[in-house]
PDB file of C-alpha atoms in Angstrom:
ATOM      1  CA  ASP A   1      -0.028   0.023   0.005  1.00 66.00           C
ATOM      2  CA  ALA A   2       1.382   3.316  -0.919  1.00 81.00           C
ATOM      3  CA  GLY A   3       0.087   5.029   2.235  1.00 93.00           C
ATOM      4  CA  VAL A   4      -1.572   8.438   2.294  1.00 96.00           C
ATOM      5  CA  ILE A   5      -0.387  10.479  -0.676  1.00 97.00           C
ATOM      6  CA  GLN A   6      -0.320  14.367  -0.608  1.00 97.00           C
ATOM      7  CA  SER A   7       0.559  16.832  -3.347  1.00 96.00           C
ATOM      8  CA  PRO A   8       2.331  19.001  -3.761  1.00 97.00           C
ATOM      9  CA  ARG A   9       5.022  18.453  -0.997  1.00 96.00           C
ATOM     10  CA  HIS A  10       6.031  22.045  -1.188  1.00 97.00           C
ATOM     11  CA  GLU A  11       4.168  25.135  -2.309  1.00 97.00           C
ATOM     12  CA  VAL A  12       5.311  28.659  -2.367  1.00 97.00           C
ATOM     13  CA  THR A  13       2.790  31.290  -3.441  1.00 97.00           C
ATOM     14  CA  GLU A  14       2.164  34.967  -3.118  1.00 97.00           C
ATOM     15  CA  MET A  15      -0.368  36.593  -0.880  1.00 97.00           C
ATOM     16  CA  GLY A  16      -3.846  36.742  -2.539  1.00 97.00           C
ATOM     17  CA  GLN A  17      -3.372  33.624  -4.647  1.00 97.00           C
ATOM     18  CA  GLU A  18      -5.566  30.506  -4.460  1.00 97.00           C
ATOM     19  CA  VAL A  19      -3.806  27.383  -3.098  1.00 98.00           C
ATOM     20  CA  THR A  20      -5.149  23.973  -3.558  1.00 98.00           C
ATOM     21  CA  LEU A  21      -3.749  20.999  -1.479  1.00 98.00           C
ATOM     22  CA  ARG A  22      -4.491  17.525  -2.486  1.00 98.00           C
ATOM     23  CA  CYS A  23      -4.833  14.140  -0.591  1.00 98.00           C
ATOM     24  CA  LYS A  24      -5.404  10.524  -1.522  1.00 98.00           C
ATOM     25  CA  PRO A  25      -6.346   8.473   1.454  1.00 97.00           C
ATOM     26  CA  ILE A  26      -5.453   4.844   1.940  1.00 95.00           C
ATOM     27  CA  SER A  27      -7.830   2.590  -0.085  1.00 94.00           C
ATOM     28  CA  GLY A  28     -10.634   1.302   2.028  1.00 91.00           C
ATOM     29  CA  HIS A  29     -10.406   3.977   4.729  1.00 92.00           C
ATOM     30  CA  ASP A  30     -13.609   5.755   5.383  1.00 90.00           C
ATOM     31  CA  TYR A  31     -12.246   8.659   7.544  1.00 92.00           C
ATOM     32  CA  LEU A  32     -10.217  11.525   6.298  1.00 95.00           C
ATOM     33  CA  PHE A  33      -8.678  14.332   8.381  1.00 95.00           C
ATOM     34  CA  TRP A  34      -6.973  17.606   7.575  1.00 97.00           C
ATOM     35  CA  TYR A  35      -4.565  19.136   9.999  1.00 96.00           C
ATOM     36  CA  ARG A  36      -2.290  22.169  10.134  1.00 96.00           C
ATOM     37  CA  GLN A  37       0.994  22.242  11.971  1.00 94.00           C
ATOM     38  CA  THR A  38       2.695  25.423  13.094  1.00 92.00           C
ATOM     39  CA  MET A  39       5.272  26.290  15.676  1.00 88.00           C
ATOM     40  CA  MET A  40       2.957  28.686  17.438  1.00 87.00           C
ATOM     41  CA  ARG A  41      -0.220  26.622  17.409  1.00 87.00           C
ATOM     42  CA  GLY A  42       0.960  22.980  17.184  1.00 88.00           C
ATOM     43  CA  LEU A  43      -1.126  20.443  15.433  1.00 91.00           C
ATOM     44  CA  GLU A  44      -4.561  21.522  14.658  1.00 92.00           C
ATOM     45  CA  LEU A  45      -7.526  19.502  13.324  1.00 93.00           C
ATOM     46  CA  LEU A  46      -9.190  21.565  10.585  1.00 96.00           C
ATOM     47  CA  ILE A  47     -11.864  19.244   9.301  1.00 96.00           C
ATOM     48  CA  TYR A  48     -12.716  15.576   8.972  1.00 94.00           C
ATOM     49  CA  PHE A  49     -14.908  13.535   6.715  1.00 95.00           C
ATOM     50  CA  ASN A  50     -16.736  10.177   7.084  1.00 92.00           C
ATOM     51  CA  ASN A  51     -17.640   8.469   3.836  1.00 93.00           C
ATOM     52  CA  ASN A  52     -16.897  11.671   1.963  1.00 95.00           C
ATOM     53  CA  VAL A  53     -19.316  13.751   4.196  1.00 95.00           C
ATOM     54  CA  PRO A  54     -17.831  16.565   6.244  1.00 95.00           C
ATOM     55  CA  ILE A  55     -18.518  15.695   9.957  1.00 92.00           C
ATOM     56  CA  ASP A  56     -16.721  18.455  11.880  1.00 91.00           C
ATOM     57  CA  ASP A  57     -15.360  21.577  10.310  1.00 93.00           C
ATOM     58  CA  SER A  58     -15.168  23.598  13.512  1.00 91.00           C
ATOM     59  CA  GLY A  59     -11.388  23.941  13.187  1.00 92.00           C
ATOM     60  CA  MET A  60     -11.506  25.702   9.765  1.00 94.00           C
ATOM     61  CA  PRO A  61     -10.004  28.977  10.625  1.00 88.00           C
ATOM     62  CA  GLU A  62     -12.185  31.235   8.419  1.00 85.00           C
ATOM     63  CA  ASP A  63     -14.227  31.391   5.213  1.00 91.00           C
ATOM     64  CA  ARG A  64     -11.107  31.569   3.122  1.00 95.00           C
ATOM     65  CA  PHE A  65     -10.494  27.883   3.791  1.00 97.00           C
ATOM     66  CA  SER A  66     -12.726  25.156   2.171  1.00 97.00           C
ATOM     67  CA  ALA A  67     -12.376  21.429   1.908  1.00 98.00           C
ATOM     68  CA  LYS A  68     -14.145  18.862  -0.318  1.00 97.00           C
ATOM     69  CA  MET A  69     -14.145  15.082  -0.753  1.00 97.00           C
ATOM     70  CA  PRO A  70     -15.853  14.393  -4.130  1.00 97.00           C
ATOM     71  CA  ASN A  71     -15.159  10.701  -3.770  1.00 95.00           C
ATOM     72  CA  ALA A  72     -13.577   8.099  -1.517  1.00 94.00           C
ATOM     73  CA  SER A  73     -10.073   8.397  -3.050  1.00 95.00           C
ATOM     74  CA  PHE A  74      -9.600  12.163  -3.262  1.00 96.00           C
ATOM     75  CA  SER A  75      -9.842  15.337  -1.085  1.00 98.00           C
ATOM     76  CA  THR A  76      -8.843  18.876  -1.483  1.00 98.00           C
ATOM     77  CA  LEU A  77      -8.163  21.738   0.832  1.00 98.00           C
ATOM     78  CA  LYS A  78      -8.441  25.237  -0.707  1.00 98.00           C
ATOM     79  CA  ILE A  79      -7.243  28.558   0.586  1.00 97.00           C
ATOM     80  CA  GLN A  80      -8.548  31.563  -1.339  1.00 97.00           C
ATOM     81  CA  PRO A  81      -7.174  34.136  -0.940  1.00 96.00           C
ATOM     82  CA  SER A  82      -4.010  33.035   0.803  1.00 96.00           C
ATOM     83  CA  GLU A  83      -2.388  35.011   3.474  1.00 96.00           C
ATOM     84  CA  PRO A  84       1.199  34.914   4.964  1.00 96.00           C
ATOM     85  CA  ARG A  85      -0.293  33.620   8.268  1.00 95.00           C
ATOM     86  CA  ASP A  86      -1.518  30.603   6.444  1.00 96.00           C
ATOM     87  CA  SER A  87       2.106  29.457   6.156  1.00 97.00           C
ATOM     88  CA  ALA A  88       2.241  26.067   7.740  1.00 97.00           C
ATOM     89  CA  VAL A  89       2.567  22.299   7.058  1.00 96.00           C
ATOM     90  CA  TYR A  90      -0.697  20.760   6.197  1.00 97.00           C
ATOM     91  CA  PHE A  91      -1.171  17.156   6.885  1.00 97.00           C
ATOM     92  CA  CYS A  92      -3.912  14.740   5.514  1.00 97.00           C
ATOM     93  CA  ALA A  93      -4.584  11.538   7.588  1.00 95.00           C
ATOM     94  CA  SER A  94      -6.915   8.607   6.984  1.00 94.00           C
ATOM     95  CA  SER A  95      -8.367   5.883   9.124  1.00 91.00           C
ATOM     96  CA  ALA A  96     -10.651   2.950   9.000  1.00 88.00           C
ATOM     97  CA  TYR A  97     -13.688   2.409  11.068  1.00 77.00           C
ATOM     98  CA  LEU A  98     -13.181   0.203  14.071  1.00 71.00           C
ATOM     99  CA  ALA A  99     -15.859  -0.414  16.651  1.00 62.00           C
ATOM    100  CA  GLY A 100     -15.636   1.864  19.551  1.00 58.00           C
ATOM    101  CA  GLY A 101     -13.312   4.338  17.921  1.00 58.00           C
ATOM    102  CA  ASN A 102     -10.125   2.293  18.378  1.00 65.00           C
ATOM    103  CA  ASN A 103      -8.736   3.829  15.153  1.00 78.00           C
ATOM    104  CA  GLU A 104      -5.253   4.539  14.222  1.00 86.00           C
ATOM    105  CA  GLN A 105      -4.747   7.535  11.921  1.00 91.00           C
ATOM    106  CA  PHE A 106      -2.287   7.163   9.063  1.00 93.00           C
ATOM    107  CA  PHE A 107      -0.616  10.420   8.117  1.00 94.00           C
ATOM    108  CA  GLY A 108       0.697  11.660   4.841  1.00 95.00           C
ATOM    109  CA  PRO A 109       4.063  13.308   4.499  1.00 94.00           C
ATOM    110  CA  GLY A 110       2.529  16.850   4.590  1.00 96.00           C
ATOM    111  CA  THR A 111       2.507  19.802   2.280  1.00 97.00           C
ATOM    112  CA  ARG A 112       4.707  22.711   3.330  1.00 97.00           C
ATOM    113  CA  LEU A 113       2.933  25.933   2.375  1.00 98.00           C
ATOM    114  CA  THR A 114       4.829  29.217   2.280  1.00 98.00           C
ATOM    115  CA  VAL A 115       2.731  32.377   1.494  1.00 97.00           C
ATOM    116  CA  LEU A 116       4.979  35.396   0.700  1.00 96.00           C
TER     117      LEU A 116
ATOM    118  CA  ALA B   1     -14.243  18.000  27.015  1.00 76.00           C
ATOM    119  CA  GLN B   2     -10.965  16.208  26.484  1.00 80.00           C
ATOM    120  CA  SER B   3      -7.502  17.686  26.718  1.00 86.00           C
ATOM    121  CA  VAL B   4      -3.908  16.552  26.676  1.00 92.00           C
ATOM    122  CA  THR B   5      -0.845  18.085  28.450  1.00 94.00           C
ATOM    123  CA  GLN B   6       2.672  17.188  27.542  1.00 95.00           C
ATOM    124  CA  LEU B   7       5.221  18.383  30.184  1.00 91.00           C
ATOM    125  CA  GLY B   8       8.416  19.493  28.761  1.00 91.00           C
ATOM    126  CA  SER B   9       8.539  20.816  25.077  1.00 92.00           C
ATOM    127  CA  HIS B  10      12.134  19.694  24.916  1.00 96.00           C
ATOM    128  CA  VAL B  11      13.868  16.797  26.517  1.00 97.00           C
ATOM    129  CA  SER B  12      17.551  15.726  26.227  1.00 97.00           C
ATOM    130  CA  VAL B  13      18.944  12.410  27.306  1.00 97.00           C
ATOM    131  CA  SER B  14      22.290  10.710  26.792  1.00 97.00           C
ATOM    132  CA  GLU B  15      22.572   7.734  24.364  1.00 97.00           C
ATOM    133  CA  GLY B  16      21.788   4.590  26.439  1.00 97.00           C
ATOM    134  CA  ALA B  17      19.830   6.545  29.249  1.00 97.00           C
ATOM    135  CA  LEU B  18      16.238   6.123  30.014  1.00 97.00           C
ATOM    136  CA  VAL B  19      13.678   8.048  28.020  1.00 97.00           C
ATOM    137  CA  LEU B  20      10.717   9.470  29.767  1.00 97.00           C
ATOM    138  CA  LEU B  21       8.126  11.656  28.087  1.00 98.00           C
ATOM    139  CA  ARG B  22       5.155  12.670  30.050  1.00 97.00           C
ATOM    140  CA  CYS B  23       1.515  12.923  29.030  1.00 97.00           C
ATOM    141  CA  ASN B  24      -1.432  13.674  31.089  1.00 96.00           C
ATOM    142  CA  TYR B  25      -4.977  13.684  29.774  1.00 93.00           C
ATOM    143  CA  SER B  26      -8.384  15.015  30.963  1.00 89.00           C
ATOM    144  CA  SER B  27     -11.443  13.173  29.838  1.00 83.00           C
ATOM    145  CA  SER B  28     -14.882  12.858  31.334  1.00 78.00           C
ATOM    146  CA  VAL B  29     -15.311   9.559  29.460  1.00 78.00           C
ATOM    147  CA  PRO B  30     -13.191   6.512  28.955  1.00 78.00           C
ATOM    148  CA  PRO B  31     -10.389   7.490  26.689  1.00 84.00           C
ATOM    149  CA  TYR B  32      -8.322   5.955  24.018  1.00 88.00           C
ATOM    150  CA  LEU B  33      -4.754   7.258  24.113  1.00 91.00           C
ATOM    151  CA  PHE B  34      -2.055   7.392  21.441  1.00 93.00           C
ATOM    152  CA  TRP B  35       1.660   8.168  21.051  1.00 96.00           C
ATOM    153  CA  TYR B  36       2.808   9.324  17.714  1.00 97.00           C
ATOM    154  CA  VAL B  37       6.404  10.042  16.580  1.00 97.00           C
ATOM    155  CA  GLN B  38       7.334  12.607  13.921  1.00 95.00           C
ATOM    156  CA  TYR B  39      10.743  12.612  12.299  1.00 94.00           C
ATOM    157  CA  PRO B  40      12.000  15.734  10.563  1.00 89.00           C
ATOM    158  CA  ASN B  41       9.949  16.591   7.446  1.00 86.00           C
ATOM    159  CA  GLN B  42       7.837  13.555   7.756  1.00 89.00           C
ATOM    160  CA  GLY B  43       4.233  12.825   8.865  1.00 91.00           C
ATOM    161  CA  LEU B  44       3.277  11.327  12.183  1.00 94.00           C
ATOM    162  CA  GLN B  45       3.653   7.581  12.685  1.00 94.00           C
ATOM    163  CA  LEU B  46       1.923   5.600  15.405  1.00 94.00           C
ATOM    164  CA  LEU B  47       4.137   4.330  18.250  1.00 96.00           C
ATOM    165  CA  LEU B  48       1.513   2.694  20.389  1.00 94.00           C
ATOM    166  CA  LYS B  49      -2.076   2.977  21.546  1.00 91.00           C
ATOM    167  CA  TYR B  50      -4.142   2.240  24.752  1.00 90.00           C
ATOM    168  CA  THR B  51      -7.606   0.838  24.145  1.00 82.00           C
ATOM    169  CA  SER B  52      -8.404  -0.439  27.521  1.00 77.00           C
ATOM    170  CA  ALA B  53      -7.337  -4.023  26.884  1.00 75.00           C
ATOM    171  CA  ALA B  54      -4.033  -3.795  29.046  1.00 84.00           C
ATOM    172  CA  THR B  55      -2.634  -0.832  31.036  1.00 89.00           C
ATOM    173  CA  LEU B  56       1.011  -1.512  29.980  1.00 94.00           C
ATOM    174  CA  VAL B  57       1.202  -1.048  26.215  1.00 93.00           C
ATOM    175  CA  LYS B  58       4.260  -2.070  24.170  1.00 95.00           C
ATOM    176  CA  GLY B  59       4.928  -0.341  20.779  1.00 94.00           C
ATOM    177  CA  ILE B  60       7.443  -0.135  18.144  1.00 94.00           C
ATOM    178  CA  ASN B  61      11.221   0.701  18.523  1.00 93.00           C
ATOM    179  CA  GLY B  62      11.327  -0.569  22.042  1.00 96.00           C
ATOM    180  CA  PHE B  63       8.843   2.110  23.444  1.00 97.00           C
ATOM    181  CA  GLU B  64       6.121   1.377  25.870  1.00 97.00           C
ATOM    182  CA  ALA B  65       3.555   3.371  27.938  1.00 97.00           C
ATOM    183  CA  GLU B  66       1.489   2.678  31.029  1.00 95.00           C
ATOM    184  CA  PHE B  67      -2.044   3.976  31.477  1.00 93.00           C
ATOM    185  CA  LYS B  68      -2.541   5.161  35.040  1.00 93.00           C
ATOM    186  CA  LYS B  69      -6.136   6.121  35.617  1.00 90.00           C
ATOM    187  CA  SER B  70      -5.659   7.372  39.123  1.00 91.00           C
ATOM    188  CA  GLU B  71      -3.006   9.756  37.916  1.00 92.00           C
ATOM    189  CA  THR B  72      -4.648  10.429  34.428  1.00 93.00           C
ATOM    190  CA  SER B  73      -1.334   9.751  32.812  1.00 95.00           C
ATOM    191  CA  PHE B  74       0.077   7.868  29.899  1.00 96.00           C
ATOM    192  CA  HIS B  75       3.784   8.481  30.050  1.00 97.00           C
ATOM    193  CA  LEU B  76       6.082   7.178  27.277  1.00 98.00           C
ATOM    194  CA  THR B  77       9.293   5.213  28.227  1.00 98.00           C
ATOM    195  CA  LYS B  78      12.261   3.519  26.552  1.00 98.00           C
ATOM    196  CA  PRO B  79      14.921   1.829  28.675  1.00 97.00           C
ATOM    197  CA  SER B  80      17.833   2.811  26.611  1.00 97.00           C
ATOM    198  CA  ALA B  81      17.935   5.814  24.119  1.00 97.00           C
ATOM    199  CA  HIS B  82      19.365   5.428  20.738  1.00 96.00           C
ATOM    200  CA  MET B  83      20.388   8.330  18.398  1.00 96.00           C
ATOM    201  CA  SER B  84      17.735   7.347  15.993  1.00 95.00           C
ATOM    202  CA  ASP B  85      15.055   8.204  18.625  1.00 97.00           C
ATOM    203  CA  ALA B  86      15.582  11.921  18.194  1.00 97.00           C
ATOM    204  CA  ALA B  87      12.308  13.219  16.882  1.00 97.00           C
ATOM    205  CA  GLU B  88       9.191  14.879  18.105  1.00 96.00           C
ATOM    206  CA  TYR B  89       6.668  12.944  20.057  1.00 97.00           C
ATOM    207  CA  PHE B  90       2.918  13.651  20.392  1.00 96.00           C
ATOM    208  CA  CYS B  91       0.423  12.264  22.817  1.00 96.00           C
ATOM    209  CA  ALA B  92      -3.237  12.202  21.651  1.00 93.00           C
ATOM    210  CA  VAL B  93      -6.597  11.266  23.194  1.00 90.00           C
ATOM    211  CA  SER B  94      -9.966  10.350  21.699  1.00 85.00           C
ATOM    212  CA  ARG B  95     -13.193   9.155  23.107  1.00 75.00           C
ATOM    213  CA  ALA B  96     -13.696   5.448  23.562  1.00 58.00           C
ATOM    214  CA  SER B  97     -16.842   5.813  21.530  1.00 59.00           C
ATOM    215  CA  GLY B  98     -18.868   8.306  19.488  1.00 59.00           C
ATOM    216  CA  THR B  99     -16.147  10.227  17.651  1.00 65.00           C
ATOM    217  CA  TYR B 100     -12.990   9.697  15.759  1.00 74.00           C
ATOM    218  CA  LYS B 101     -11.374  13.015  16.522  1.00 82.00           C
ATOM    219  CA  TYR B 102      -7.927  13.113  18.245  1.00 88.00           C
ATOM    220  CA  ILE B 103      -7.001  15.862  20.567  1.00 89.00           C
ATOM    221  CA  PHE B 104      -3.128  16.234  20.304  1.00 91.00           C
ATOM    222  CA  GLY B 105      -0.730  17.466  22.889  1.00 93.00           C
ATOM    223  CA  THR B 106       1.768  20.191  22.018  1.00 92.00           C
ATOM    224  CA  GLY B 107       4.620  17.677  21.450  1.00 95.00           C
ATOM    225  CA  THR B 108       7.967  17.006  23.001  1.00 96.00           C
ATOM    226  CA  ARG B 109      11.114  17.206  21.049  1.00 96.00           C
ATOM    227  CA  LEU B 110      13.487  14.529  22.105  1.00 97.00           C
ATOM    228  CA  LYS B 111      17.227  15.127  21.788  1.00 97.00           C
ATOM    229  CA  VAL B 112      19.724  12.366  22.179  1.00 97.00           C
ATOM    230  CA  LEU B 113      23.319  13.236  23.174  1.00 96.00           C
ATOM    231  CA  ALA B 114      26.142  11.121  22.093  1.00 93.00           C
TER     232      ALA B 114
END
């Protein structure tokens, strides 16, 4: 299994530009999570999906952020317009349902976003 | 509500010495607890997890953790540190049922001295 795949691995953009981060979860996993990691705030959950449906987006910082999961094998996180404070490493993780919530999350390698 | 506190954002140990990384949790319901490791420029990898089957949990790379309900702790230990253990370690908690969200601690960066 290839694991969780994220692209691009690095993204440098200018303030005001649209940024799209992509994630392919592990095949058969029905949960998908988007996290943001910064030195100041640590690891934050932005949103998670179950069977392609957004379940909890309370961590999405503001309306400039949006996430979609059009099918079981693909998700995007979009920032429009981007701002320098969005600079961070963005992780995607996936997990499979296990009774009782005993689920391990498998993380992708992350996308390092720099907004100039 | 659930929360996780990791004491010590940076820990240094000598190679061969005991590793002890502290994690305390707060949960009003039975928790599941996890330790993850993050090597530089990589994603997080599961070290071990507590799911109520046994209070002493053994993980990969010689790490283990003990769930102590009375102390609300889930400290991570390894008897003998190796240079390759240098990384950042995250403790996480989730509910034993009803949700699949993790609450992560702020992380502890482990440095191993030669």
